[in-house]
Short mmCIF file of C-alpha atoms in Angstrom, two decimals:
data_model
loop_
_atom_site.label_atom_id
_atom_site.label_comp_id
_atom_site.label_asym_id
_atom_site.label_seq_id
_atom_site.Cartn_x
_atom_site.Cartn_y
_atom_site.Cartn_z
CA MET A 1 46.15 161.81 69.13
CA LEU A 2 48.06 160.21 66.37
CA ASP A 3 49.74 156.85 66.94
CA SER A 4 51.72 154.32 65.20
CA SER A 5 48.54 152.46 63.86
CA SER A 6 47.41 155.31 61.86
CA THR A 7 48.97 153.98 58.64
CA TRP A 8 46.11 155.56 56.66
CA LEU A 9 47.27 158.94 57.48
CA PRO A 10 49.31 159.65 54.19
CA SER A 11 46.58 158.50 52.00
CA PHE A 12 44.01 160.42 53.82
CA SER A 13 46.16 163.53 53.93
CA SER A 14 47.00 163.28 50.21
CA ALA A 15 43.27 163.19 49.27
CA LEU A 16 41.53 165.42 51.96
CA GLY A 17 44.27 167.36 53.52
CA PRO A 18 46.11 166.87 56.89
CA PRO A 19 43.64 166.42 59.86
CA ASP A 20 43.14 169.27 62.41
CA HIS A 21 42.04 166.70 64.99
CA LEU A 22 42.02 162.94 65.24
CA ALA A 23 40.54 160.67 67.95
CA GLY A 24 40.09 156.89 68.05
CA ILE A 25 36.43 155.96 68.67
CA GLY A 26 36.81 152.21 68.10
CA ARG A 27 38.93 149.37 66.87
CA GLY A 28 40.06 150.59 63.47
CA ILE A 29 37.87 153.76 63.65
CA TRP A 30 38.74 157.35 64.07
CA ARG A 31 36.67 160.66 64.09
CA VAL A 32 38.67 163.12 62.26
CA ARG A 33 38.29 166.89 61.52
CA THR A 34 39.80 168.60 58.58
CA GLY A 35 39.15 171.76 56.72
CA GLY A 36 36.13 172.41 59.18
CA ARG A 37 34.54 168.94 58.21
CA ALA A 38 33.82 166.18 60.59
CA LEU A 39 34.68 162.68 59.07
CA VAL A 40 34.85 159.08 60.21
CA VAL A 41 37.80 157.05 59.05
CA LYS A 42 37.57 153.13 59.16
CA VAL A 43 40.34 150.67 58.15
CA GLY A 44 39.82 147.11 57.41
CA PRO A 45 39.15 144.72 54.47
CA SER A 46 35.50 145.45 54.39
CA ALA A 47 36.04 148.96 53.44
CA SER A 48 35.03 148.68 49.73
CA ASP A 49 32.08 146.50 50.54
CA GLU A 50 30.82 149.01 53.19
CA ALA A 51 31.13 152.00 50.74
CA ASP A 52 29.04 150.24 48.11
CA GLY A 53 26.44 149.29 50.65
CA LEU A 54 26.13 152.90 51.76
CA ARG A 55 25.79 154.15 48.14
CA GLN A 56 23.06 151.50 47.49
CA LEU A 57 21.10 152.53 50.65
CA ALA A 58 21.61 156.35 49.86
CA ALA A 59 20.01 155.74 46.32
CA VAL A 60 16.68 154.49 47.85
CA ASP A 61 13.91 156.98 47.44
CA ARG A 62 12.79 157.82 51.08
CA GLY A 63 15.09 155.23 52.56
CA PRO A 64 17.10 155.53 55.71
CA PRO A 65 19.70 158.43 55.68
CA VAL A 66 23.08 157.18 55.63
CA PRO A 67 26.66 158.75 55.85
CA GLU A 68 28.08 160.19 52.65
CA VAL A 69 31.10 158.08 51.20
CA VAL A 70 33.86 160.72 50.96
CA LEU A 71 36.77 158.38 50.08
CA VAL A 72 37.44 154.75 49.83
CA GLN A 73 40.83 153.33 48.73
CA ASP A 74 41.81 149.68 49.27
CA ASP A 75 41.25 148.97 53.10
CA LEU A 76 40.55 152.70 53.84
CA LEU A 77 36.92 154.28 54.06
CA VAL A 78 36.34 157.89 54.84
CA GLU A 79 32.64 158.81 55.25
CA SER A 80 30.74 161.88 56.83
CA TRP A 81 30.30 162.10 60.58
CA VAL A 82 26.68 162.13 61.73
CA GLU A 83 26.26 164.48 64.69
CA HIS A 84 24.20 162.73 67.39
CA GLY A 85 21.12 164.02 68.92
CA PRO A 86 18.35 162.64 71.31
CA ARG A 87 16.30 159.60 70.53
CA SER A 88 12.73 160.52 69.91
CA GLN A 89 9.30 159.10 69.11
CA GLU A 90 9.19 160.90 65.86
CA ALA A 91 12.61 159.59 64.86
CA GLU A 92 11.52 155.80 65.70
CA GLU A 93 8.42 156.37 63.49
CA GLY A 94 10.47 157.81 60.70
CA LEU A 95 12.90 154.89 61.04
CA GLY A 96 9.81 152.45 60.68
CA ARG A 97 8.66 154.19 57.39
CA SER A 98 12.19 154.57 55.95
CA LEU A 99 12.87 150.82 56.50
CA ALA A 100 9.56 150.03 54.74
CA CYS A 101 10.87 152.14 51.77
CA LEU A 102 14.22 150.29 51.96
CA HIS A 103 12.49 146.85 51.82
CA ASP A 104 10.34 148.05 48.77
CA ALA A 105 13.54 148.50 46.91
CA PRO A 106 14.02 145.32 44.83
CA TRP A 107 17.17 143.27 44.52
CA PRO A 108 18.06 141.19 41.48
CA THR A 109 18.80 138.06 43.26
CA TRP A 110 19.12 136.26 46.67
CA GLY A 111 22.30 136.90 48.33
CA GLY A 112 25.10 138.92 46.36
CA GLY A 113 26.19 142.18 47.89
CA SER A 114 28.72 142.53 50.74
CA GLY A 115 31.09 139.69 51.82
CA TRP A 116 31.43 140.89 55.25
CA ILE A 117 29.18 141.28 58.38
CA GLY A 118 31.21 143.41 60.92
CA THR A 119 34.59 141.41 60.89
CA CYS A 120 33.16 138.10 59.92
CA HIS A 121 33.65 137.11 56.33
CA LEU A 122 30.96 135.71 54.18
CA ASP A 123 30.51 134.04 50.88
CA PRO A 124 28.58 136.67 48.78
CA ALA A 125 27.41 134.26 46.10
CA ASP A 126 23.93 134.47 44.67
CA ALA A 127 21.37 131.93 45.30
CA PRO A 128 18.17 130.94 43.39
CA SER A 129 15.77 131.31 46.29
CA ALA A 130 15.45 132.48 49.92
CA ALA A 131 15.83 128.83 51.24
CA ALA A 132 18.89 128.28 49.11
CA PHE A 133 20.47 131.48 50.26
CA TYR A 134 19.68 131.30 54.06
CA GLY A 135 20.57 127.57 54.07
CA ALA A 136 23.82 127.93 52.56
CA ARG A 137 24.57 130.90 54.86
CA LEU A 138 23.61 129.23 58.07
CA TRP A 139 25.35 126.04 57.03
CA ALA A 140 28.68 127.87 56.39
CA LEU A 141 28.48 129.72 59.54
CA ALA A 142 27.35 126.67 61.73
CA GLU A 143 30.35 124.65 60.23
CA ARG A 144 32.74 127.38 61.57
CA CYS A 145 31.45 127.21 65.13
CA GLY A 146 30.56 123.49 65.38
CA LEU A 147 26.93 123.64 65.14
CA GLY A 148 26.30 121.80 61.83
CA ALA A 149 24.35 118.94 63.39
CA ALA A 150 21.97 121.44 64.91
CA ILE A 151 21.55 123.67 61.83
CA GLY A 152 21.04 120.77 59.44
CA PRO A 153 17.41 119.91 60.23
CA VAL A 154 16.37 123.58 60.08
CA ARG A 155 18.13 124.03 56.66
CA GLY A 156 15.96 121.14 55.48
CA ARG A 157 12.81 122.87 56.34
CA LEU A 158 13.57 126.49 55.13
CA GLU A 159 11.39 126.18 52.23
CA LYS A 160 8.35 125.67 54.45
CA LEU A 161 9.41 127.96 57.05
CA ILE A 162 10.02 131.05 54.98
CA PRO A 163 7.09 132.54 53.16
CA PRO A 164 7.27 133.38 49.43
CA SER A 165 8.85 136.63 48.84
CA ALA A 166 10.93 138.48 46.02
CA PRO A 167 14.36 139.38 47.43
CA SER A 168 14.71 142.97 48.90
CA LEU A 169 17.49 145.27 49.60
CA VAL A 170 18.35 144.75 53.31
CA HIS A 171 20.82 146.63 55.58
CA GLY A 172 22.03 143.19 56.66
CA ASP A 173 23.54 144.18 60.06
CA LEU A 174 20.79 146.01 61.51
CA TRP A 175 21.38 146.14 65.28
CA TRP A 176 20.84 149.14 67.44
CA GLY A 177 24.44 149.91 67.56
CA ASN A 178 24.23 150.60 63.77
CA VAL A 179 21.44 153.15 64.24
CA VAL A 180 22.58 156.75 65.00
CA TRP A 181 20.03 159.22 66.19
CA GLY A 182 20.96 162.39 64.41
CA ASP A 183 20.70 165.96 65.62
CA ASP A 184 18.55 166.48 62.65
CA GLY A 185 15.67 164.43 64.18
CA ARG A 186 16.25 161.46 61.95
CA ALA A 187 17.52 157.88 62.53
CA TRP A 188 20.64 157.29 60.41
CA LEU A 189 22.01 153.83 59.55
CA ILE A 190 25.69 152.92 59.42
CA ASP A 191 27.83 149.87 58.97
CA PRO A 192 25.65 147.94 56.40
CA SER A 193 26.18 144.51 55.01
CA VAL A 194 23.73 144.74 52.27
CA HIS A 195 22.49 141.87 50.28
CA GLY A 196 19.32 140.57 48.71
CA GLY A 197 17.31 139.17 51.59
CA HIS A 198 14.01 138.96 53.33
CA PRO A 199 12.58 142.18 55.07
CA GLU A 200 12.06 140.15 58.21
CA GLU A 201 15.80 139.67 58.52
CA ASP A 202 16.26 143.35 59.14
CA LEU A 203 13.40 143.50 61.74
CA ALA A 204 14.39 140.35 63.45
CA MET A 205 18.05 141.63 63.99
CA LEU A 206 16.92 144.93 65.21
CA GLY A 207 15.13 142.98 68.04
CA LEU A 208 17.93 140.89 68.91
CA PHE A 209 19.82 143.28 71.02
CA GLY A 210 16.97 145.51 72.12
CA PRO A 211 13.04 145.96 71.87
CA VAL A 212 11.66 147.28 68.70
CA PRO A 213 9.24 150.03 69.69
CA LEU A 214 5.64 149.42 68.73
CA ARG A 215 5.48 152.97 67.20
CA LEU A 216 8.31 151.84 64.82
CA LEU A 217 6.44 148.60 63.73
CA GLY A 218 3.19 150.57 63.42
CA ALA A 219 4.87 153.10 61.06
CA TYR A 220 6.37 150.28 59.23
CA THR A 221 3.33 148.41 58.62
CA GLU A 222 1.37 151.54 57.48
CA CYS A 223 3.78 151.70 54.59
CA ARG A 224 4.47 147.84 54.11
CA SER A 225 2.55 144.77 55.27
CA LEU A 226 4.29 141.77 57.01
CA ALA A 227 3.40 138.30 55.86
CA ASP A 228 1.17 136.26 58.38
CA GLY A 229 3.15 134.70 61.11
CA TRP A 230 6.07 137.09 60.97
CA ARG A 231 6.21 137.22 64.79
CA GLN A 232 6.77 133.41 65.07
CA ARG A 233 9.71 133.74 62.54
CA ILE A 234 11.61 136.34 64.40
CA GLU A 235 13.76 133.90 66.17
CA LEU A 236 14.39 132.04 62.66
CA PHE A 237 15.68 135.23 61.20
CA GLN A 238 17.86 135.71 64.18
CA LEU A 239 19.74 132.56 63.61
CA TYR A 240 21.96 134.37 61.11
CA PRO A 241 23.34 137.01 63.29
CA LEU A 242 23.54 134.64 66.25
CA LEU A 243 25.75 132.33 64.20
CA VAL A 244 27.92 135.27 63.20
CA HIS A 245 28.43 136.08 66.88
CA ALA A 246 28.98 132.43 67.60
CA VAL A 247 31.81 132.41 64.99
CA LEU A 248 33.23 135.59 66.40
CA PHE A 249 32.84 135.28 70.15
CA GLY A 250 31.27 131.84 70.91
CA GLY A 251 29.99 131.41 74.45
CA SER A 252 26.28 132.22 75.08
CA TYR A 253 25.70 133.05 71.23
CA ARG A 254 26.45 129.51 70.39
CA ALA A 255 24.21 128.20 72.90
CA GLN A 256 21.37 130.51 71.99
CA ALA A 257 21.79 129.71 68.25
CA GLU A 258 21.51 125.89 69.20
CA ALA A 259 18.50 126.46 71.26
CA ILE A 260 16.78 128.15 68.31
CA ALA A 261 17.86 125.58 65.81
CA GLN A 262 16.41 122.81 67.89
CA HIS A 263 13.09 124.66 68.13
CA PHE A 264 12.76 125.16 64.40
CA GLY A 265 14.41 121.92 63.40
#
C-alpha cells in the first residue's frame, strides 16, 4: 500500500521503474517488487554509509553474503531482497567460517567506516590504537546517556584489557536481527556499521541478544583462532552496543552497561 510517507517513490520509479507491489516491513523500510524483482527500500541518513558497508563486505573473499546494492541516492538505499529460509546447523557453521574470513580482512586503521549504528550517529574518526578507538567511542556514548563516571575507569584500563591486534574489517552491528537465514541455505548479513575493529566485537554483539551456537564458534575457530581470555572479554566488547541502546532507549540497557563498566573498571 502506498502512503504519504513514501516520498522516495519518484526517485525509485525514475531509476528502476514504478513498483508493482509495495509493503512496509519496518520504520522507513519497504519491500518492493518491480519488473519481477524483489527489493528492499530503506530511507534515512545512514543510506550512503550502509551502501558502502555492504559493498565492502561483499568484496571479502569467502566472507558472509550480503544483499546487492541496487541504488543509493542521498537518503535512499535500494538493495536486493534475500528470500528467507529455515535456520540450519549447516548455515550456522557456514556463518562461523564466513565471519572468520571477514575478520581476516584487514582495515587500514582503527575506527573509520560508518558514522551510524542503527539510528545512532557516531564519530567515524580514525584512531591510532584499539584502546584509543574504543575508549573514544565508549566515552562519547556514555556522555550522551549520563554514564561518564562509570565508563571513565574502564576507558583508562583498555590498553591492558584489549589484547594486541591489528584492526579487522568488522560488521559492526552484528546481532541476530541482522542475520537472515536465506532459502539458499546460507546466513546473510544485513544493516552493517563497518569499521576497523577487534574481531571479538562482532562475536560479543552476536551473543548479546541470543546464544551463539557452539557449532558456529567451532567452525570459526577452525579457520581463525581467538586470543586467550576471549570469553572473559565478551562483556567488555558488549559495552559498546549496550551504550548505543542506552542512548536510544535508556532503561535496562543503561543499568546493564553500568554494571559491566563497574566490573571492568
